[in-house]
């Protein structure tokens, strides 16, 4: 059973890689960002509370994120293991995760900050099927349209300049300390997250064996 965490700054490509690697490994891809965005779309009480924090680029309060994640972890598909993308994001969440499951591997996505901003502001996605594009490195075949269903592409409401700046500083202050937390346990694998998505996938496959 594999319990894997993808750790790294926003815009490093964790979501794109998690989608690919989870398919290959046959374990579910658990993105707390996606779970929260779904709750916002459904306008559930939790989603309504999370919405303002997300738009501003701040972390959603730990109790809400834990509620949504714990619920997801109860689903039968998580018995085979899971790939966590975007969780934990601070030490309190890492400690909560330790109480829920053992963490086998932490993949640290390493990328300079200048590249991150560029990747986030160039990011678009298909609201229908969830496919993520980048206007420079992974453009859709027809501008503004999804390759799979032809639907119009959208931009995340937290990929704007102001929210991106906040997300990067939240990462530096709250999330980056987790690198030390997990290094002490010898579970961290460093991934050079630069280059094309296929190149990064190949590096991940190499270190995961
Ligand atoms: P992501 O899709 O991982 O970039 O997450 C998008 C946004 O969802 C973040 O900027 C936070 O507002 C919120 N979020 C996602 N995961 C977490 C988490 N583990 N803790 C707190 N907030 C989160």
Short mmCIF file of C-alpha atoms and ligand atoms in Angstrom, two decimals:
data_model
loop_
_atom_site.label_atom_id
_atom_site.label_comp_id
_atom_site.label_asym_id
_atom_site.label_seq_id
_atom_site.Cartn_x
_atom_site.Cartn_y
_atom_site.Cartn_z
CA UNK A 1 0.00 0.00 0.00
CA UNK A 2 1.35 3.40 -0.95
CA UNK A 3 0.69 6.62 0.94
CA UNK A 4 2.35 9.33 -1.08
CA UNK A 5 2.40 13.10 -0.55
CA UNK A 6 3.20 15.61 -3.29
CA UNK A 7 4.76 18.63 -1.59
CA UNK A 8 5.79 21.84 -3.28
CA UNK A 9 4.84 25.41 -4.10
CA UNK A 10 1.66 26.32 -5.96
CA UNK A 11 2.22 26.18 -9.71
CA UNK A 12 4.93 23.52 -9.55
CA UNK A 13 2.80 21.00 -11.47
CA UNK A 14 1.73 18.77 -8.58
CA UNK A 15 -1.84 18.41 -9.85
CA UNK A 16 -0.83 17.58 -13.42
CA UNK A 17 1.70 14.99 -12.24
CA UNK A 18 -0.60 13.55 -9.59
CA UNK A 19 -3.29 12.89 -12.22
CA UNK A 20 -0.77 11.00 -14.37
CA UNK A 21 1.03 9.08 -11.61
CA UNK A 22 -2.17 8.08 -9.77
CA UNK A 23 -3.47 6.50 -12.99
CA UNK A 24 -0.27 4.56 -13.47
CA UNK A 25 -0.14 3.42 -9.84
CA UNK A 26 -3.84 2.64 -9.61
CA UNK A 27 -4.35 4.73 -6.46
CA UNK A 28 -6.73 7.68 -6.10
CA UNK A 29 -5.51 11.23 -6.54
CA UNK A 30 -6.69 13.26 -3.56
CA UNK A 31 -6.46 17.00 -4.12
CA UNK A 32 -7.80 19.06 -1.23
CA UNK A 33 -7.92 22.05 -3.60
CA UNK A 34 -10.19 20.07 -5.97
CA UNK A 35 -12.35 18.79 -3.10
CA UNK A 36 -12.74 22.35 -1.83
CA UNK A 37 -13.51 23.75 -5.30
CA UNK A 38 -16.22 21.08 -5.68
CA UNK A 39 -17.72 22.13 -2.32
CA UNK A 40 -17.67 25.77 -3.47
CA UNK A 41 -19.47 24.83 -6.72
CA UNK A 42 -22.08 22.86 -4.78
CA UNK A 43 -22.51 25.81 -2.42
CA UNK A 44 -22.44 23.50 0.58
CA UNK A 45 -22.03 25.21 3.99
CA UNK A 46 -18.37 24.15 4.01
CA UNK A 47 -17.91 25.45 0.46
CA UNK A 48 -19.45 28.79 1.35
CA UNK A 49 -17.04 29.15 4.25
CA UNK A 50 -14.02 28.14 2.20
CA UNK A 51 -14.74 30.36 -0.81
CA UNK A 52 -13.45 33.73 0.47
CA UNK A 53 -10.22 32.21 1.82
CA UNK A 54 -9.52 30.52 -1.50
CA UNK A 55 -10.21 33.58 -3.63
CA UNK A 56 -7.76 35.56 -1.52
CA UNK A 57 -5.11 32.84 -1.78
CA UNK A 58 -5.13 32.11 1.96
CA UNK A 59 -5.31 28.66 3.52
CA UNK A 60 -8.77 27.37 4.34
CA UNK A 61 -9.04 26.73 8.13
CA UNK A 62 -7.60 23.34 9.12
CA UNK A 63 -10.85 21.97 10.60
CA UNK A 64 -12.71 22.43 7.30
CA UNK A 65 -9.94 20.88 5.21
CA UNK A 66 -9.63 17.96 7.61
CA UNK A 67 -13.35 17.39 7.54
CA UNK A 68 -13.44 17.14 3.76
CA UNK A 69 -10.30 14.99 3.58
CA UNK A 70 -11.28 12.58 6.36
CA UNK A 71 -14.58 12.00 4.62
CA UNK A 72 -12.83 11.28 1.31
CA UNK A 73 -10.35 8.89 2.97
CA UNK A 74 -13.27 6.76 4.15
CA UNK A 75 -14.14 5.79 0.56
CA UNK A 76 -13.21 2.19 -0.32
CA UNK A 77 -10.81 3.18 -3.12
CA UNK A 78 -8.43 4.69 -0.53
CA UNK A 79 -7.78 1.26 0.98
CA UNK A 80 -5.25 0.60 -1.80
CA UNK A 81 -3.34 3.72 -0.85
CA UNK A 82 -3.52 7.30 -2.08
CA UNK A 83 -1.64 10.17 -3.58
CA UNK A 84 -2.15 13.42 -1.68
CA UNK A 85 -1.79 16.64 -3.65
CA UNK A 86 -1.96 19.93 -1.72
CA UNK A 87 -2.23 18.37 1.72
CA UNK A 88 -0.71 18.79 4.26
CA UNK A 89 0.03 22.51 3.96
CA UNK A 90 1.17 23.28 7.51
CA UNK A 91 2.59 21.42 10.49
CA UNK A 92 -0.78 21.05 12.23
CA UNK A 93 -2.15 19.30 9.12
CA UNK A 94 0.91 17.05 8.91
CA UNK A 95 0.36 16.01 12.52
CA UNK A 96 -3.31 15.34 11.80
CA UNK A 97 -2.33 13.22 8.80
CA UNK A 98 0.04 11.20 11.00
CA UNK A 99 -2.96 10.26 13.10
CA UNK A 100 -4.90 9.12 10.01
CA UNK A 101 -2.25 7.25 8.03
CA UNK A 102 1.47 6.58 7.73
CA UNK A 103 3.26 8.62 5.09
CA UNK A 104 5.59 6.45 2.99
CA UNK A 105 7.01 8.91 0.51
CA UNK A 106 7.02 12.69 0.13
CA UNK A 107 7.89 13.97 -3.33
CA UNK A 108 9.24 17.49 -3.13
CA UNK A 109 8.65 19.52 -6.31
CA UNK A 110 11.53 21.93 -6.62
CA UNK A 111 11.16 24.96 -8.91
CA UNK A 112 12.36 28.60 -8.79
CA UNK A 113 9.76 31.17 -7.77
CA UNK A 114 9.99 33.16 -11.03
CA UNK A 115 8.78 30.10 -12.96
CA UNK A 116 5.89 29.51 -10.52
CA UNK A 117 4.25 32.88 -11.07
CA UNK A 118 4.47 32.44 -14.83
CA UNK A 119 2.99 28.92 -14.66
CA UNK A 120 0.04 30.02 -12.53
CA UNK A 121 -0.92 33.04 -14.58
CA UNK A 122 -0.65 30.99 -17.82
CA UNK A 123 -2.78 28.18 -16.41
CA UNK A 124 -6.23 27.42 -17.84
CA UNK A 125 -8.52 24.45 -17.29
CA UNK A 126 -11.65 22.82 -18.67
CA UNK A 127 -14.45 23.14 -16.10
CA UNK A 128 -16.20 20.15 -17.72
CA UNK A 129 -13.49 17.47 -17.57
CA UNK A 130 -10.80 19.09 -15.42
CA UNK A 131 -7.96 18.91 -17.95
CA UNK A 132 -5.31 21.51 -17.17
CA UNK A 133 -3.53 23.52 -19.87
CA UNK A 134 -0.74 26.06 -19.95
CA UNK A 135 -0.92 28.70 -22.66
CA UNK A 136 2.84 28.44 -23.29
CA UNK A 137 3.92 24.90 -22.50
CA UNK A 138 0.74 22.91 -22.98
CA UNK A 139 -1.67 24.92 -25.13
CA UNK A 140 -4.99 23.49 -26.32
CA UNK A 141 -5.12 22.50 -30.01
CA UNK A 142 -7.86 25.09 -30.65
CA UNK A 143 -7.28 28.32 -28.69
CA UNK A 144 -9.63 28.64 -25.71
CA UNK A 145 -11.19 25.18 -26.26
CA UNK A 146 -10.68 21.85 -24.50
CA UNK A 147 -9.01 19.12 -26.60
CA UNK A 148 -11.34 16.48 -25.14
CA UNK A 149 -14.81 17.99 -25.18
CA UNK A 150 -14.41 21.28 -27.07
CA UNK A 151 -15.79 23.22 -24.10
CA UNK A 152 -14.57 26.73 -23.25
CA UNK A 153 -11.48 26.95 -21.02
CA UNK A 154 -11.51 28.95 -17.79
CA UNK A 155 -9.01 30.48 -15.40
CA UNK A 156 -9.03 29.65 -11.68
CA UNK A 157 -10.17 32.64 -9.66
CA UNK A 158 -7.06 32.32 -7.47
CA UNK A 159 -4.60 32.33 -10.39
CA UNK A 160 -4.79 36.13 -10.50
CA UNK A 161 -1.71 38.21 -9.68
CA UNK A 162 -2.77 39.28 -6.16
CA UNK A 163 -3.89 35.82 -5.03
CA UNK A 164 -0.76 34.24 -6.55
CA UNK A 165 1.44 36.57 -4.48
CA UNK A 166 -0.44 35.61 -1.29
CA UNK A 167 -0.29 31.89 -2.12
CA UNK A 168 3.48 32.05 -2.57
CA UNK A 169 4.00 33.81 0.76
CA UNK A 170 1.65 31.35 2.52
CA UNK A 171 3.72 28.57 0.98
CA UNK A 172 6.99 30.04 2.24
CA UNK A 173 5.72 30.59 5.77
CA UNK A 174 3.35 27.69 6.45
CA UNK A 175 4.08 24.90 3.98
CA UNK A 176 7.80 24.97 3.27
CA UNK A 177 8.69 24.05 6.90
CA UNK A 178 7.13 20.65 6.16
CA UNK A 179 10.18 19.83 4.10
CA UNK A 180 12.25 19.68 7.31
CA UNK A 181 9.44 17.84 9.10
CA UNK A 182 9.58 15.03 6.55
CA UNK A 183 13.33 15.14 5.87
CA UNK A 184 13.90 14.15 9.49
CA UNK A 185 12.03 10.94 8.69
CA UNK A 186 13.99 10.20 5.55
CA UNK A 187 10.91 9.94 3.36
CA UNK A 188 11.59 12.87 1.01
CA UNK A 189 12.44 12.34 -2.66
CA UNK A 190 13.54 15.51 -4.46
CA UNK A 191 12.09 16.12 -7.91
CA UNK A 192 13.41 18.70 -10.35
CA UNK A 193 10.02 20.13 -11.44
CA UNK A 194 11.38 22.20 -14.32
CA UNK A 195 10.84 21.40 -17.98
CA UNK A 196 7.98 19.80 -19.86
CA UNK A 197 5.32 17.76 -18.00
CA UNK A 198 6.48 14.53 -19.71
CA UNK A 199 10.04 15.10 -18.50
CA UNK A 200 8.86 15.60 -14.92
CA UNK A 201 6.67 12.48 -15.12
CA UNK A 202 9.70 10.47 -16.27
CA UNK A 203 11.78 11.76 -13.31
CA UNK A 204 9.01 10.83 -10.87
CA UNK A 205 8.67 7.36 -12.32
CA UNK A 206 12.40 6.88 -12.01
CA UNK A 207 12.51 7.77 -8.30
CA UNK A 208 9.33 5.86 -7.44
CA UNK A 209 10.66 2.78 -9.25
P1 LIG B 1 -4.62 24.01 -4.78
O1 LIG B 1 -5.60 23.53 -5.78
O2 LIG B 1 -3.90 22.89 -4.07
O3 LIG B 1 -3.67 25.04 -5.33
O4 LIG B 1 -5.46 24.75 -3.63
C1 LIG B 1 -6.23 25.89 -3.94
C2 LIG B 1 -6.64 26.61 -2.66
O5 LIG B 1 -7.44 25.73 -1.86
C3 LIG B 1 -5.50 27.02 -1.75
O6 LIG B 1 -4.93 28.26 -2.11
C4 LIG B 1 -6.21 27.10 -0.40
O7 LIG B 1 -7.00 28.26 -0.32
C5 LIG B 1 -7.15 25.91 -0.48
N1 LIG B 1 -6.51 24.67 0.02
C6 LIG B 1 -6.20 23.55 -0.69
N2 LIG B 1 -5.63 22.63 0.09
C7 LIG B 1 -5.56 23.18 1.33
C8 LIG B 1 -5.06 22.72 2.58
N3 LIG B 1 -4.48 21.52 2.70
N4 LIG B 1 -5.18 23.57 3.65
C9 LIG B 1 -5.74 24.77 3.53
N5 LIG B 1 -6.22 25.25 2.39
C10 LIG B 1 -6.14 24.47 1.29
#
